[in-house]
Short mmCIF file of C-alpha atoms and ligand atoms in Angstrom, two decimals:
data_model
loop_
_atom_site.label_atom_id
_atom_site.label_comp_id
_atom_site.label_asym_id
_atom_site.label_seq_id
_atom_site.Cartn_x
_atom_site.Cartn_y
_atom_site.Cartn_z
CA MET A 14 -148.44 90.11 45.11
CA ARG A 15 -148.63 90.87 48.81
CA LEU A 16 -146.40 93.73 49.88
CA SER A 17 -145.67 91.86 53.12
CA ARG A 18 -143.96 89.12 51.09
CA TYR A 19 -142.50 91.34 48.41
CA PHE A 20 -139.14 93.04 48.16
CA LEU A 21 -139.70 96.76 47.67
CA PRO A 22 -136.73 98.69 49.07
CA ILE A 23 -138.06 102.26 49.08
CA LEU A 24 -135.66 105.09 49.95
CA ARG A 25 -137.18 107.90 52.00
CA GLU A 26 -134.31 110.28 51.32
CA THR A 27 -133.43 111.69 47.94
CA PRO A 28 -130.13 110.12 46.84
CA LYS A 29 -127.52 112.82 46.38
CA GLU A 30 -125.68 111.19 43.48
CA ALA A 31 -128.72 111.38 41.19
CA GLU A 32 -128.73 114.48 38.98
CA ILE A 33 -131.98 113.96 37.08
CA VAL A 34 -135.50 113.12 38.17
CA SER A 35 -135.76 109.69 36.56
CA HIS A 36 -132.56 108.54 38.25
CA ARG A 37 -133.74 109.87 41.61
CA LEU A 38 -137.12 108.20 41.26
CA MET A 39 -135.67 104.90 40.10
CA LEU A 40 -133.49 104.76 43.19
CA ARG A 41 -136.19 106.00 45.57
CA ALA A 42 -138.86 103.64 44.25
CA GLY A 43 -136.48 100.68 44.54
CA LEU A 44 -136.29 99.85 40.83
CA VAL A 45 -132.53 99.52 40.50
CA ARG A 46 -129.38 99.25 42.57
CA GLN A 47 -126.04 100.47 41.30
CA GLN A 48 -123.30 97.82 41.65
CA ALA A 49 -120.48 99.69 39.94
CA ALA A 50 -120.36 102.82 37.76
CA GLY A 51 -122.98 102.31 35.06
CA ILE A 52 -123.79 98.75 36.14
CA TYR A 53 -127.11 98.01 37.79
CA SER A 54 -129.12 95.26 39.40
CA TRP A 55 -132.80 95.40 38.55
CA LEU A 56 -134.88 94.97 41.69
CA PRO A 57 -138.34 93.35 41.51
CA LEU A 58 -140.34 96.42 40.49
CA GLY A 59 -137.68 97.52 37.99
CA GLN A 60 -137.40 94.01 36.58
CA ARG A 61 -141.15 94.01 35.92
CA VAL A 62 -140.96 97.33 34.08
CA LEU A 63 -137.99 96.15 32.04
CA SER A 64 -139.81 93.00 30.97
CA ARG A 65 -142.95 94.97 30.03
CA ILE A 66 -140.86 97.29 27.85
CA GLU A 67 -139.13 94.27 26.35
CA ARG A 68 -142.48 92.67 25.56
CA ILE A 69 -143.72 95.69 23.61
CA VAL A 70 -140.46 95.90 21.70
CA ARG A 71 -140.65 92.18 20.88
CA GLU A 72 -144.30 92.30 19.76
CA GLU A 73 -143.63 95.16 17.37
CA GLN A 74 -140.47 93.55 15.98
CA ASP A 75 -142.40 90.34 15.35
CA ARG A 76 -145.25 92.24 13.67
CA ALA A 77 -142.79 93.92 11.34
CA GLY A 78 -141.52 90.48 10.31
CA ALA A 79 -138.26 90.37 12.24
CA VAL A 80 -137.21 86.98 13.64
CA GLU A 81 -135.89 86.65 17.19
CA ILE A 82 -132.61 84.94 18.01
CA LEU A 83 -130.24 85.24 20.96
CA MET A 84 -126.56 85.90 20.46
CA PRO A 85 -124.02 85.77 23.32
CA THR A 86 -122.69 88.77 25.21
CA ILE A 87 -119.07 87.60 24.79
CA GLN A 88 -117.64 87.61 21.29
CA PRO A 89 -114.33 86.50 19.75
CA ALA A 90 -112.12 89.42 18.67
CA ASP A 91 -111.32 87.68 15.37
CA LEU A 92 -114.77 88.51 13.99
CA TRP A 93 -114.09 92.17 14.60
CA ARG A 94 -110.68 91.87 12.97
CA GLU A 95 -112.46 90.67 9.84
CA SER A 96 -114.60 93.78 9.65
CA GLY A 97 -111.70 96.03 10.62
CA ARG A 98 -113.51 97.41 13.65
CA TYR A 99 -111.44 95.75 16.39
CA ASP A 100 -108.85 98.51 16.33
CA ASP A 101 -111.26 101.29 15.37
CA TYR A 102 -113.78 100.84 18.16
CA GLY A 103 -111.52 102.29 20.82
CA LYS A 104 -111.88 102.41 24.55
CA GLU A 105 -115.65 101.89 24.69
CA MET A 106 -115.01 98.22 23.97
CA LEU A 107 -114.37 96.01 26.98
CA ARG A 108 -111.61 93.62 25.92
CA ILE A 109 -111.09 90.33 27.68
CA VAL A 110 -108.41 87.65 27.40
CA ASP A 111 -109.46 84.08 28.19
CA ARG A 112 -107.26 81.38 29.83
CA HIS A 113 -105.98 80.29 26.41
CA GLU A 114 -104.83 83.82 25.67
CA ARG A 115 -107.57 84.31 23.12
CA ASP A 116 -108.82 87.86 22.64
CA MET A 117 -112.49 88.19 23.46
CA LEU A 118 -114.77 91.14 24.06
CA TYR A 119 -118.08 91.99 25.67
CA GLY A 120 -120.25 92.93 22.70
CA PRO A 121 -121.12 96.63 22.33
CA THR A 122 -123.22 95.73 19.24
CA ASN A 123 -123.56 92.66 16.97
CA GLU A 124 -123.12 93.50 13.27
CA GLU A 125 -120.12 91.18 12.91
CA MET A 126 -121.62 88.24 14.73
CA VAL A 127 -124.94 88.33 12.93
CA THR A 128 -123.12 88.66 9.60
CA GLU A 129 -121.15 85.53 10.53
CA ILE A 130 -124.41 83.69 11.22
CA PHE A 131 -125.95 84.92 8.00
CA ARG A 132 -123.03 83.92 5.77
CA SER A 133 -122.90 80.46 7.35
CA TYR A 134 -126.44 79.56 6.32
CA VAL A 135 -127.78 81.85 3.62
CA SER A 136 -126.52 81.70 0.05
CA SER A 137 -129.51 82.56 -2.14
CA TYR A 138 -131.65 85.63 -2.72
CA LYS A 139 -134.65 83.36 -2.15
CA ALA A 140 -134.13 83.54 1.63
CA LEU A 141 -134.39 87.34 1.52
CA PRO A 142 -135.53 89.65 2.92
CA LEU A 143 -134.37 88.47 6.34
CA ASN A 144 -134.29 90.43 9.57
CA LEU A 145 -132.79 88.85 12.70
CA TYR A 146 -133.02 90.53 16.09
CA HIS A 147 -132.20 89.87 19.70
CA ILE A 148 -132.68 91.53 23.05
CA GLN A 149 -129.41 91.19 24.89
CA TRP A 150 -127.11 93.00 27.32
CA LYS A 151 -124.41 95.13 25.80
CA PHE A 152 -121.33 96.65 27.33
CA ARG A 153 -119.80 99.97 26.39
CA ASP A 154 -117.17 101.43 28.64
CA GLU A 155 -118.69 104.92 28.50
CA VAL A 156 -116.35 107.74 29.59
CA ARG A 157 -119.09 109.23 31.73
CA PRO A 158 -121.74 106.77 32.80
CA ARG A 159 -124.49 108.88 34.36
CA PHE A 160 -128.19 109.49 34.76
CA GLY A 161 -128.68 105.96 36.08
CA VAL A 162 -129.76 103.44 33.46
CA MET A 163 -129.97 106.16 30.81
CA ARG A 164 -126.24 106.03 30.21
CA GLY A 165 -125.10 102.80 31.71
CA ARG A 166 -122.06 100.78 30.79
CA GLU A 167 -123.97 97.51 30.82
CA PHE A 168 -127.38 98.05 29.24
CA LEU A 169 -130.14 96.11 27.54
CA MET A 170 -130.60 96.71 23.83
CA LYS A 171 -132.82 95.32 21.15
CA ASP A 172 -130.78 95.13 18.00
CA ALA A 173 -132.09 93.96 14.65
CA TYR A 174 -130.15 93.34 11.45
CA SER A 175 -131.70 93.23 8.00
CA PHE A 176 -130.38 91.46 4.90
CA ASP A 177 -131.51 92.29 1.38
CA ILE A 178 -130.49 91.69 -2.21
CA ASP A 179 -130.01 95.36 -3.10
CA GLU A 180 -130.39 98.90 -1.84
CA ALA A 181 -134.01 99.29 -2.97
CA ALA A 182 -135.07 96.20 -1.02
CA ALA A 183 -132.95 97.27 1.97
CA ARG A 184 -134.79 100.59 2.09
CA ILE A 185 -138.06 98.72 2.49
CA SER A 186 -136.57 96.78 5.42
CA TYR A 187 -135.45 100.14 6.84
CA ASN A 188 -138.96 101.54 6.51
CA LYS A 189 -140.44 98.51 8.28
CA MET A 190 -138.23 99.12 11.30
CA PHE A 191 -139.04 102.84 11.13
CA VAL A 192 -142.76 102.06 11.40
CA ALA A 193 -142.17 99.45 14.11
CA TYR A 194 -140.28 102.10 16.12
CA LEU A 195 -143.06 104.66 15.77
CA ARG A 196 -145.48 102.07 17.13
CA THR A 197 -143.16 100.78 19.85
CA PHE A 198 -142.54 104.16 21.44
CA ALA A 199 -146.16 105.31 21.08
CA ARG A 200 -147.32 102.19 22.93
CA MET A 201 -145.13 103.26 25.85
CA GLY A 202 -146.85 106.63 25.95
CA LEU A 203 -143.85 108.39 24.38
CA THR A 204 -143.63 110.84 21.52
CA ALA A 205 -140.35 109.83 19.91
CA ILE A 206 -139.37 111.92 16.93
CA PRO A 207 -137.32 110.43 14.12
CA MET A 208 -134.50 112.76 13.21
CA ARG A 209 -131.89 112.60 10.49
CA ALA A 210 -128.69 111.54 12.15
CA GLU A 211 -125.05 110.85 11.66
CA THR A 212 -124.11 107.23 11.35
CA GLY A 213 -121.12 107.21 13.75
CA PRO A 214 -119.07 104.04 14.31
CA ILE A 215 -121.78 101.81 12.77
CA GLY A 216 -121.11 103.51 9.41
CA GLY A 217 -123.35 103.87 6.39
CA ASP A 218 -125.28 106.61 4.67
CA LEU A 219 -128.88 106.67 5.88
CA SER A 220 -129.88 106.90 9.49
CA HIS A 221 -132.54 108.24 11.83
CA GLU A 222 -132.38 108.59 15.57
CA PHE A 223 -135.61 108.48 17.56
CA LEU A 224 -135.62 111.07 20.32
CA VAL A 225 -137.95 111.70 23.20
CA LEU A 226 -138.00 115.42 23.93
CA ALA A 227 -136.83 116.25 27.45
CA GLU A 228 -134.83 119.11 28.95
CA THR A 229 -132.56 116.54 30.57
CA GLY A 230 -131.76 114.85 27.24
CA GLU A 231 -128.13 114.70 26.19
CA SER A 232 -128.69 115.70 22.55
CA GLY A 233 -129.62 119.14 21.27
CA VAL A 234 -132.41 118.93 18.69
CA TYR A 235 -134.00 121.25 16.14
CA CYS A 236 -137.35 120.51 14.56
CA HIS A 237 -140.59 121.77 13.11
CA LYS A 238 -143.23 121.76 15.86
CA ASP A 239 -145.77 119.98 13.68
CA VAL A 240 -143.63 116.86 13.54
CA LEU A 241 -144.85 116.18 17.08
CA ASP A 242 -148.41 115.58 15.90
CA GLN A 243 -147.94 113.17 13.02
CA PRO A 244 -150.02 109.97 12.86
CA VAL A 245 -148.60 106.75 14.28
CA PRO A 246 -149.55 103.68 12.19
CA GLY A 247 -152.28 101.64 13.92
CA GLU A 248 -152.25 98.14 15.35
CA GLY A 249 -153.43 96.43 12.18
CA PHE A 250 -150.81 98.18 10.03
CA ASP A 251 -150.10 96.34 6.80
CA TYR A 252 -146.36 95.86 6.41
CA SER A 253 -146.51 94.96 2.71
CA GLY A 254 -145.45 97.43 0.01
CA ASP A 255 -142.68 100.02 0.22
CA LEU A 256 -144.16 101.85 3.26
CA ASP A 257 -142.99 105.24 2.00
CA ALA A 258 -146.46 106.67 2.63
CA ALA A 259 -146.38 105.66 6.30
CA ILE A 260 -143.08 107.34 7.04
CA ALA A 261 -143.52 110.36 4.76
CA PRO A 262 -145.47 112.48 7.29
CA TRP A 263 -142.56 112.08 9.71
CA THR A 264 -139.73 112.74 7.29
CA ALA A 265 -141.44 115.67 5.55
CA TYR A 266 -140.59 118.09 8.38
CA TYR A 267 -137.24 119.43 9.41
CA ALA A 268 -136.00 117.43 12.39
CA ALA A 269 -132.29 117.03 13.16
CA THR A 270 -129.93 116.43 16.04
CA GLU A 271 -127.23 119.04 16.61
CA ASP A 272 -124.56 116.84 14.96
CA VAL A 273 -126.18 117.24 11.54
CA HIS A 274 -128.17 120.43 12.12
CA ASP A 275 -128.08 122.99 9.31
CA GLN A 276 -129.19 126.37 10.66
CA GLU A 277 -129.65 127.93 7.24
CA ARG A 278 -131.92 125.15 6.06
CA PHE A 279 -133.80 125.21 9.35
CA GLU A 280 -134.55 128.92 8.95
CA ARG A 281 -135.46 128.48 5.29
CA GLU A 282 -137.82 125.52 5.80
CA VAL A 283 -139.41 126.25 9.16
CA PRO A 284 -141.49 129.39 9.84
CA GLU A 285 -140.31 131.21 12.93
CA ASP A 286 -143.31 130.37 15.09
CA LYS A 287 -142.86 126.65 14.31
CA ARG A 288 -139.18 126.42 15.21
CA LEU A 289 -138.41 124.20 18.16
CA HIS A 290 -134.94 124.00 19.65
CA THR A 291 -134.75 121.77 22.68
CA ARG A 292 -133.11 118.63 24.00
CA GLY A 293 -133.90 114.97 23.57
CA ILE A 294 -133.13 111.45 24.75
CA GLU A 295 -132.07 109.00 22.05
CA VAL A 296 -134.19 105.88 22.55
CA GLY A 297 -133.49 104.19 19.23
CA GLN A 298 -131.64 104.46 15.96
CA VAL A 299 -131.99 102.89 12.54
CA PHE A 300 -129.14 102.61 10.02
CA TYR A 301 -128.78 101.52 6.45
CA PHE A 302 -125.13 100.73 5.76
CA GLY A 303 -125.21 98.67 2.57
CA THR A 304 -122.26 96.31 2.23
CA LYS A 305 -120.07 97.76 4.97
CA TYR A 306 -119.86 94.41 6.79
CA SER A 307 -120.96 91.95 4.11
CA ALA A 308 -118.18 92.96 1.71
CA PRO A 309 -115.17 92.48 4.05
CA MET A 310 -116.80 89.50 5.77
CA LYS A 311 -117.83 87.88 2.47
CA ALA A 312 -121.52 87.52 3.24
CA THR A 313 -122.74 87.05 -0.31
CA VAL A 314 -125.87 85.67 -1.93
CA ALA A 315 -126.54 84.52 -5.45
CA GLY A 316 -129.15 86.62 -7.25
CA PRO A 317 -131.71 85.30 -9.76
CA ASP A 318 -128.98 85.59 -12.41
CA GLY A 319 -126.70 83.29 -10.41
CA VAL A 320 -124.19 86.07 -9.78
CA GLU A 321 -122.84 86.34 -6.21
CA ARG A 322 -123.04 89.74 -4.55
CA PRO A 323 -122.57 91.08 -1.04
CA VAL A 324 -125.83 91.43 0.83
CA HIS A 325 -127.21 94.89 1.73
CA SER A 326 -127.78 95.44 5.41
CA GLY A 327 -129.05 97.76 8.05
CA SER A 328 -129.10 97.67 11.84
CA TYR A 329 -131.76 98.89 14.21
CA GLY A 330 -131.26 99.49 17.93
CA VAL A 331 -133.64 100.26 20.78
CA GLY A 332 -132.36 101.18 24.23
CA VAL A 333 -134.60 98.88 26.27
CA SER A 334 -133.13 99.72 29.67
CA ARG A 335 -132.70 103.42 28.78
CA LEU A 336 -136.43 103.52 28.01
CA ALA A 337 -137.28 102.84 31.66
CA GLY A 338 -135.58 106.13 32.52
CA ALA A 339 -136.94 107.98 29.49
CA ILE A 340 -140.52 106.99 30.33
CA ILE A 341 -140.10 108.37 33.86
CA GLU A 342 -138.57 111.60 32.51
CA ALA A 343 -141.71 111.97 30.40
CA SER A 344 -144.20 110.86 33.04
CA HIS A 345 -143.88 111.86 36.69
CA ASP A 346 -144.96 114.55 39.15
CA ASP A 347 -143.74 115.83 42.51
CA ASP A 348 -145.02 112.71 44.26
CA GLY A 349 -143.33 110.17 42.05
CA ILE A 350 -143.57 108.07 38.92
CA ILE A 351 -146.72 107.88 36.78
CA TRP A 352 -146.44 104.65 34.78
CA PRO A 353 -148.36 104.42 31.53
CA ASP A 354 -150.65 101.35 31.74
CA SER A 355 -148.63 99.50 29.11
CA VAL A 356 -145.41 99.31 31.12
CA ALA A 357 -146.66 99.57 34.72
CA PRO A 358 -145.12 96.93 37.00
CA PHE A 359 -148.58 96.27 38.47
CA ALA A 360 -151.88 97.62 37.15
CA VAL A 361 -153.40 98.19 40.58
CA GLY A 362 -152.11 99.08 44.02
CA LEU A 363 -154.60 97.85 46.61
CA ILE A 364 -154.24 99.65 49.92
CA ASN A 365 -155.57 98.10 53.09
CA LEU A 366 -155.70 101.04 55.49
CA LYS A 367 -156.27 98.92 58.57
CA PRO A 368 -155.01 95.35 58.34
CA VAL A 369 -155.78 94.79 62.05
CA ASP A 370 -159.48 95.44 61.40
CA GLU A 371 -161.22 92.20 60.49
CA ALA A 372 -163.96 93.58 58.25
CA THR A 373 -161.51 95.82 56.34
CA SER A 374 -159.08 92.97 55.82
CA ALA A 375 -161.81 90.55 54.71
CA ALA A 376 -162.98 93.09 52.11
CA ALA A 377 -159.45 93.83 50.90
CA GLU A 378 -158.60 90.13 50.67
CA GLY A 379 -161.79 89.58 48.65
CA ILE A 380 -160.95 92.38 46.23
CA TYR A 381 -157.39 91.08 45.90
CA GLU A 382 -158.65 87.63 45.05
CA ARG A 383 -161.25 88.79 42.53
CA LEU A 384 -158.87 91.12 40.68
CA THR A 385 -156.12 88.52 40.64
CA LYS A 386 -158.53 85.88 39.29
CA ALA A 387 -159.54 88.33 36.55
CA GLY A 388 -155.89 88.35 35.46
CA ILE A 389 -155.00 91.77 36.85
CA ASP A 390 -151.59 92.35 38.37
CA VAL A 391 -152.21 93.69 41.86
CA LEU A 392 -149.71 94.85 44.44
CA TYR A 393 -151.62 94.43 47.70
CA ASP A 394 -150.40 96.61 50.56
CA ASP A 395 -151.38 94.40 53.48
CA VAL A 396 -148.75 95.85 55.80
CA ASP A 397 -149.67 97.42 59.14
CA ASN A 398 -148.40 100.96 58.62
CA ARG A 399 -149.52 104.59 58.78
CA ALA A 400 -151.99 105.65 56.08
CA GLY A 401 -149.80 108.61 55.08
CA ALA A 402 -146.79 106.37 54.45
CA LYS A 403 -148.92 103.94 52.42
CA PHE A 404 -150.26 106.71 50.19
CA ALA A 405 -146.80 108.20 49.70
CA THR A 406 -145.34 104.85 48.70
CA MET A 407 -148.15 104.12 46.23
CA ASP A 408 -147.80 107.53 44.64
CA LEU A 409 -144.02 107.15 44.49
CA ILE A 410 -144.09 103.79 42.69
CA GLY A 411 -146.71 105.16 40.31
CA LEU A 412 -149.10 102.25 39.65
CA PRO A 413 -151.90 103.48 37.32
CA TRP A 414 -154.77 102.68 39.75
CA GLN A 415 -155.10 102.66 43.50
CA VAL A 416 -157.91 100.98 45.39
CA ILE A 417 -158.18 102.25 48.93
CA VAL A 418 -159.98 100.09 51.47
CA GLY A 419 -160.67 101.53 54.93
CA PRO A 420 -162.97 100.77 57.88
CA LYS A 421 -165.24 103.78 57.28
CA GLY A 422 -165.98 102.95 53.66
CA ILE A 423 -166.36 99.26 54.33
CA ALA A 424 -169.05 99.99 56.95
CA SER A 425 -171.19 101.15 54.01
CA GLY A 426 -169.74 98.63 51.52
CA GLU A 427 -167.64 101.19 49.68
CA VAL A 428 -164.04 101.70 48.59
CA GLU A 429 -162.22 104.53 46.91
CA ILE A 430 -160.39 104.27 43.61
CA LYS A 431 -157.79 106.75 42.43
CA ARG A 432 -156.27 107.25 39.02
CA ARG A 433 -152.60 108.05 39.62
CA ALA A 434 -152.16 110.15 36.46
CA THR A 435 -154.97 112.61 37.18
CA GLY A 436 -155.40 112.26 40.91
CA GLU A 437 -159.13 111.76 40.33
CA ARG A 438 -160.84 109.85 43.12
CA GLU A 439 -164.17 108.08 43.18
CA THR A 440 -166.07 106.30 45.90
CA LEU A 441 -167.73 103.16 44.60
CA THR A 442 -169.28 99.93 45.85
CA ILE A 443 -166.84 97.03 45.78
CA ASP A 444 -168.54 95.52 42.71
CA ALA A 445 -168.49 98.80 40.81
CA ALA A 446 -164.82 99.33 41.68
CA ILE A 447 -163.91 95.87 40.42
CA ASN A 448 -165.93 96.40 37.25
CA ARG A 449 -164.05 99.61 36.62
CA LEU A 450 -160.71 97.84 36.78
CA VAL A 451 -161.26 94.56 34.92
P1 ATP B 13 -125.65 107.51 22.61
O1 ATP B 13 -125.61 108.55 21.51
O2 ATP B 13 -126.65 107.81 23.66
O3 ATP B 13 -124.28 107.20 23.13
P2 ATP B 13 -125.48 105.51 20.63
O4 ATP B 13 -125.85 106.33 19.45
O5 ATP B 13 -124.05 105.30 20.90
O6 ATP B 13 -126.18 106.14 21.93
P3 ATP B 13 -126.56 103.15 19.34
O7 ATP B 13 -125.31 102.49 18.90
O8 ATP B 13 -127.37 103.87 18.34
O9 ATP B 13 -126.23 104.10 20.60
O10 ATP B 13 -127.42 102.03 20.13
C1 ATP B 13 -128.83 101.87 20.05
C2 ATP B 13 -129.55 102.37 21.29
O11 ATP B 13 -129.00 101.83 22.49
C3 ATP B 13 -129.46 103.86 21.47
O12 ATP B 13 -130.41 104.53 20.67
C4 ATP B 13 -129.77 104.02 22.96
O13 ATP B 13 -131.16 104.06 23.17
C5 ATP B 13 -129.21 102.74 23.55
N1 ATP B 13 -127.93 103.02 24.24
C6 ATP B 13 -126.74 103.32 23.66
N2 ATP B 13 -125.78 103.52 24.59
C7 ATP B 13 -126.40 103.33 25.80
C8 ATP B 13 -125.92 103.39 27.14
N3 ATP B 13 -124.66 103.67 27.42
N4 ATP B 13 -126.82 103.15 28.13
C9 ATP B 13 -128.10 102.85 27.85
N5 ATP B 13 -128.59 102.78 26.60
C10 ATP B 13 -127.76 103.01 25.58
MG1 MG B 14 -122.78 106.04 22.35
MG1 MG B 15 -126.14 108.47 19.52
MG1 MG B 16 -127.29 105.92 18.13
#
C-alpha cells in the first residue's frame, strides 16, 4: 500500500478526551473515530488490526473444534422472555420496537438465540459435543463508556456456546475453550491470566475471566506471581482427552478478581514475596452454566437410554475489539504503538526519504515490489515530506519493521532497517535487507 493513496488520518495533537494511553494512541494513529459515546468507526489501519485479531481468534476456535456460524445483531424479545432474561437484563440492553410494534433488541450476547438454533435441529446425544461460535457486533448500553474501544457500547465479540449431554462432558468443552484462550492471547503477545470469577448475568457455577495485567485495567486482581510464567499449550496441542493436565498449571495458583477475592485464603496460600495485587483488563471469560437456558427453553436431547434431558451448556466470550486497546496498553513506548508481528496492520513500513530523487525512488520502488511479491504487507511512505515527520509517523503507527531508503545509502547500495520494538538499526545491502524480512 502506498501512503500517497492510503487513508491514514494521523493526529499531531494529543486528544484531550482520552484518559489512557491506548485510547490516545488509537486516536492519534488514526485507528478509530468516535461517532457517538462508545460507538466507533474503524479506519483503515484499525480495521486491519481488528481483522488480524479476529483471524487469530477464529483459528484457535477452529482448532479447538468449535464451528463458526453468524447470528444477527437484532434479536426478537420473545426469545429472551422464554429464558426470563428480558426483564432481568436491565438498562444495558438496547430495546427497539419495529414498525409492527414488535419488541426487538440489539443483542448484548446470544445464549437464547443459539439455544433456539440448537433445539430446532439437534435431538440426539449423537450430535454432541457441539460448540457453535460467531464473531459479531454486540451492543450494551454501558453507563460509562470510556477508554475508547476498551469499554464501548457497540463492540465486537467472539462468543461460543457449547452443548453436552452432562456436566462431565460439558467440563471437557469448558477446558477446550480454556486452552484455546491461553493460545489465543499468547499469540497476540499477551499474558492473560485466567482467574476464578463471578458468573454475573450469564449465570452458572463455574467461570474464569482472562485478564491482561495493566495499571489502567478496570478490575482489581490478586494472584500468585508464578501464575504469570505457566506454560501455554503449543501449536500442535492435542484436544482429545479431558485436558485437565493442560489447565492444571494455571488453576493451581491463587488468582482472583476483586469480586471473588478471599483475603484470608490469599494470605494462607501465597507466600508474602509472591503476592501480587494489581489491576487487569478482562479480555475474555468462560462460563459453565449447565441447564440455565436449556431447561426453560426446552432444548433437550435423547440420551443413549432414550430419555430426554436438557442439554448442558457453557458460553465463552472474547472481546475482539477490546483486545486492540489491550494490546496497545501492553505494548507501546513514548513514541507510539509497538505492534506484535501477529496483529500488525502491515509487517513493514518502507520509508522513502527523498521521493524527488530518482535513484532513491527507483530503489524504494524496487524494494516495495520485491517485498510485496514475497507476500509481505508493506506500507510504503512515498510522500514528499520531512524526514523527521516520516520517522515520527512510522514510530507512532508501530509497524514491526522499518526500511529506510535515502540518497546517501543508495549511493553505496545500502538501506537501513529498524526493529520498532527494540529500536535496533542495521545498515544492509538491499538484498540482505530483503532477505532479513521475507
Ligand atoms: P466487563 O466486566 O468489562 O463489563 P463483561 O464481563 O460484562 O465485561 P462478558 O459478558 O464476559 O463481558 O463478555 C465477554 C467479553 O466481551 C469480555 O470479556 C470483554 O472482553 C468483552 N466486552 C464486554 N463488554 C465490553 C464493552 N463494553 N466494550 C468492549 N468489550 C467488551
Ligand atoms: Mg459488563
Ligand atoms: Mg466482567
Ligand atoms: Mg465477563
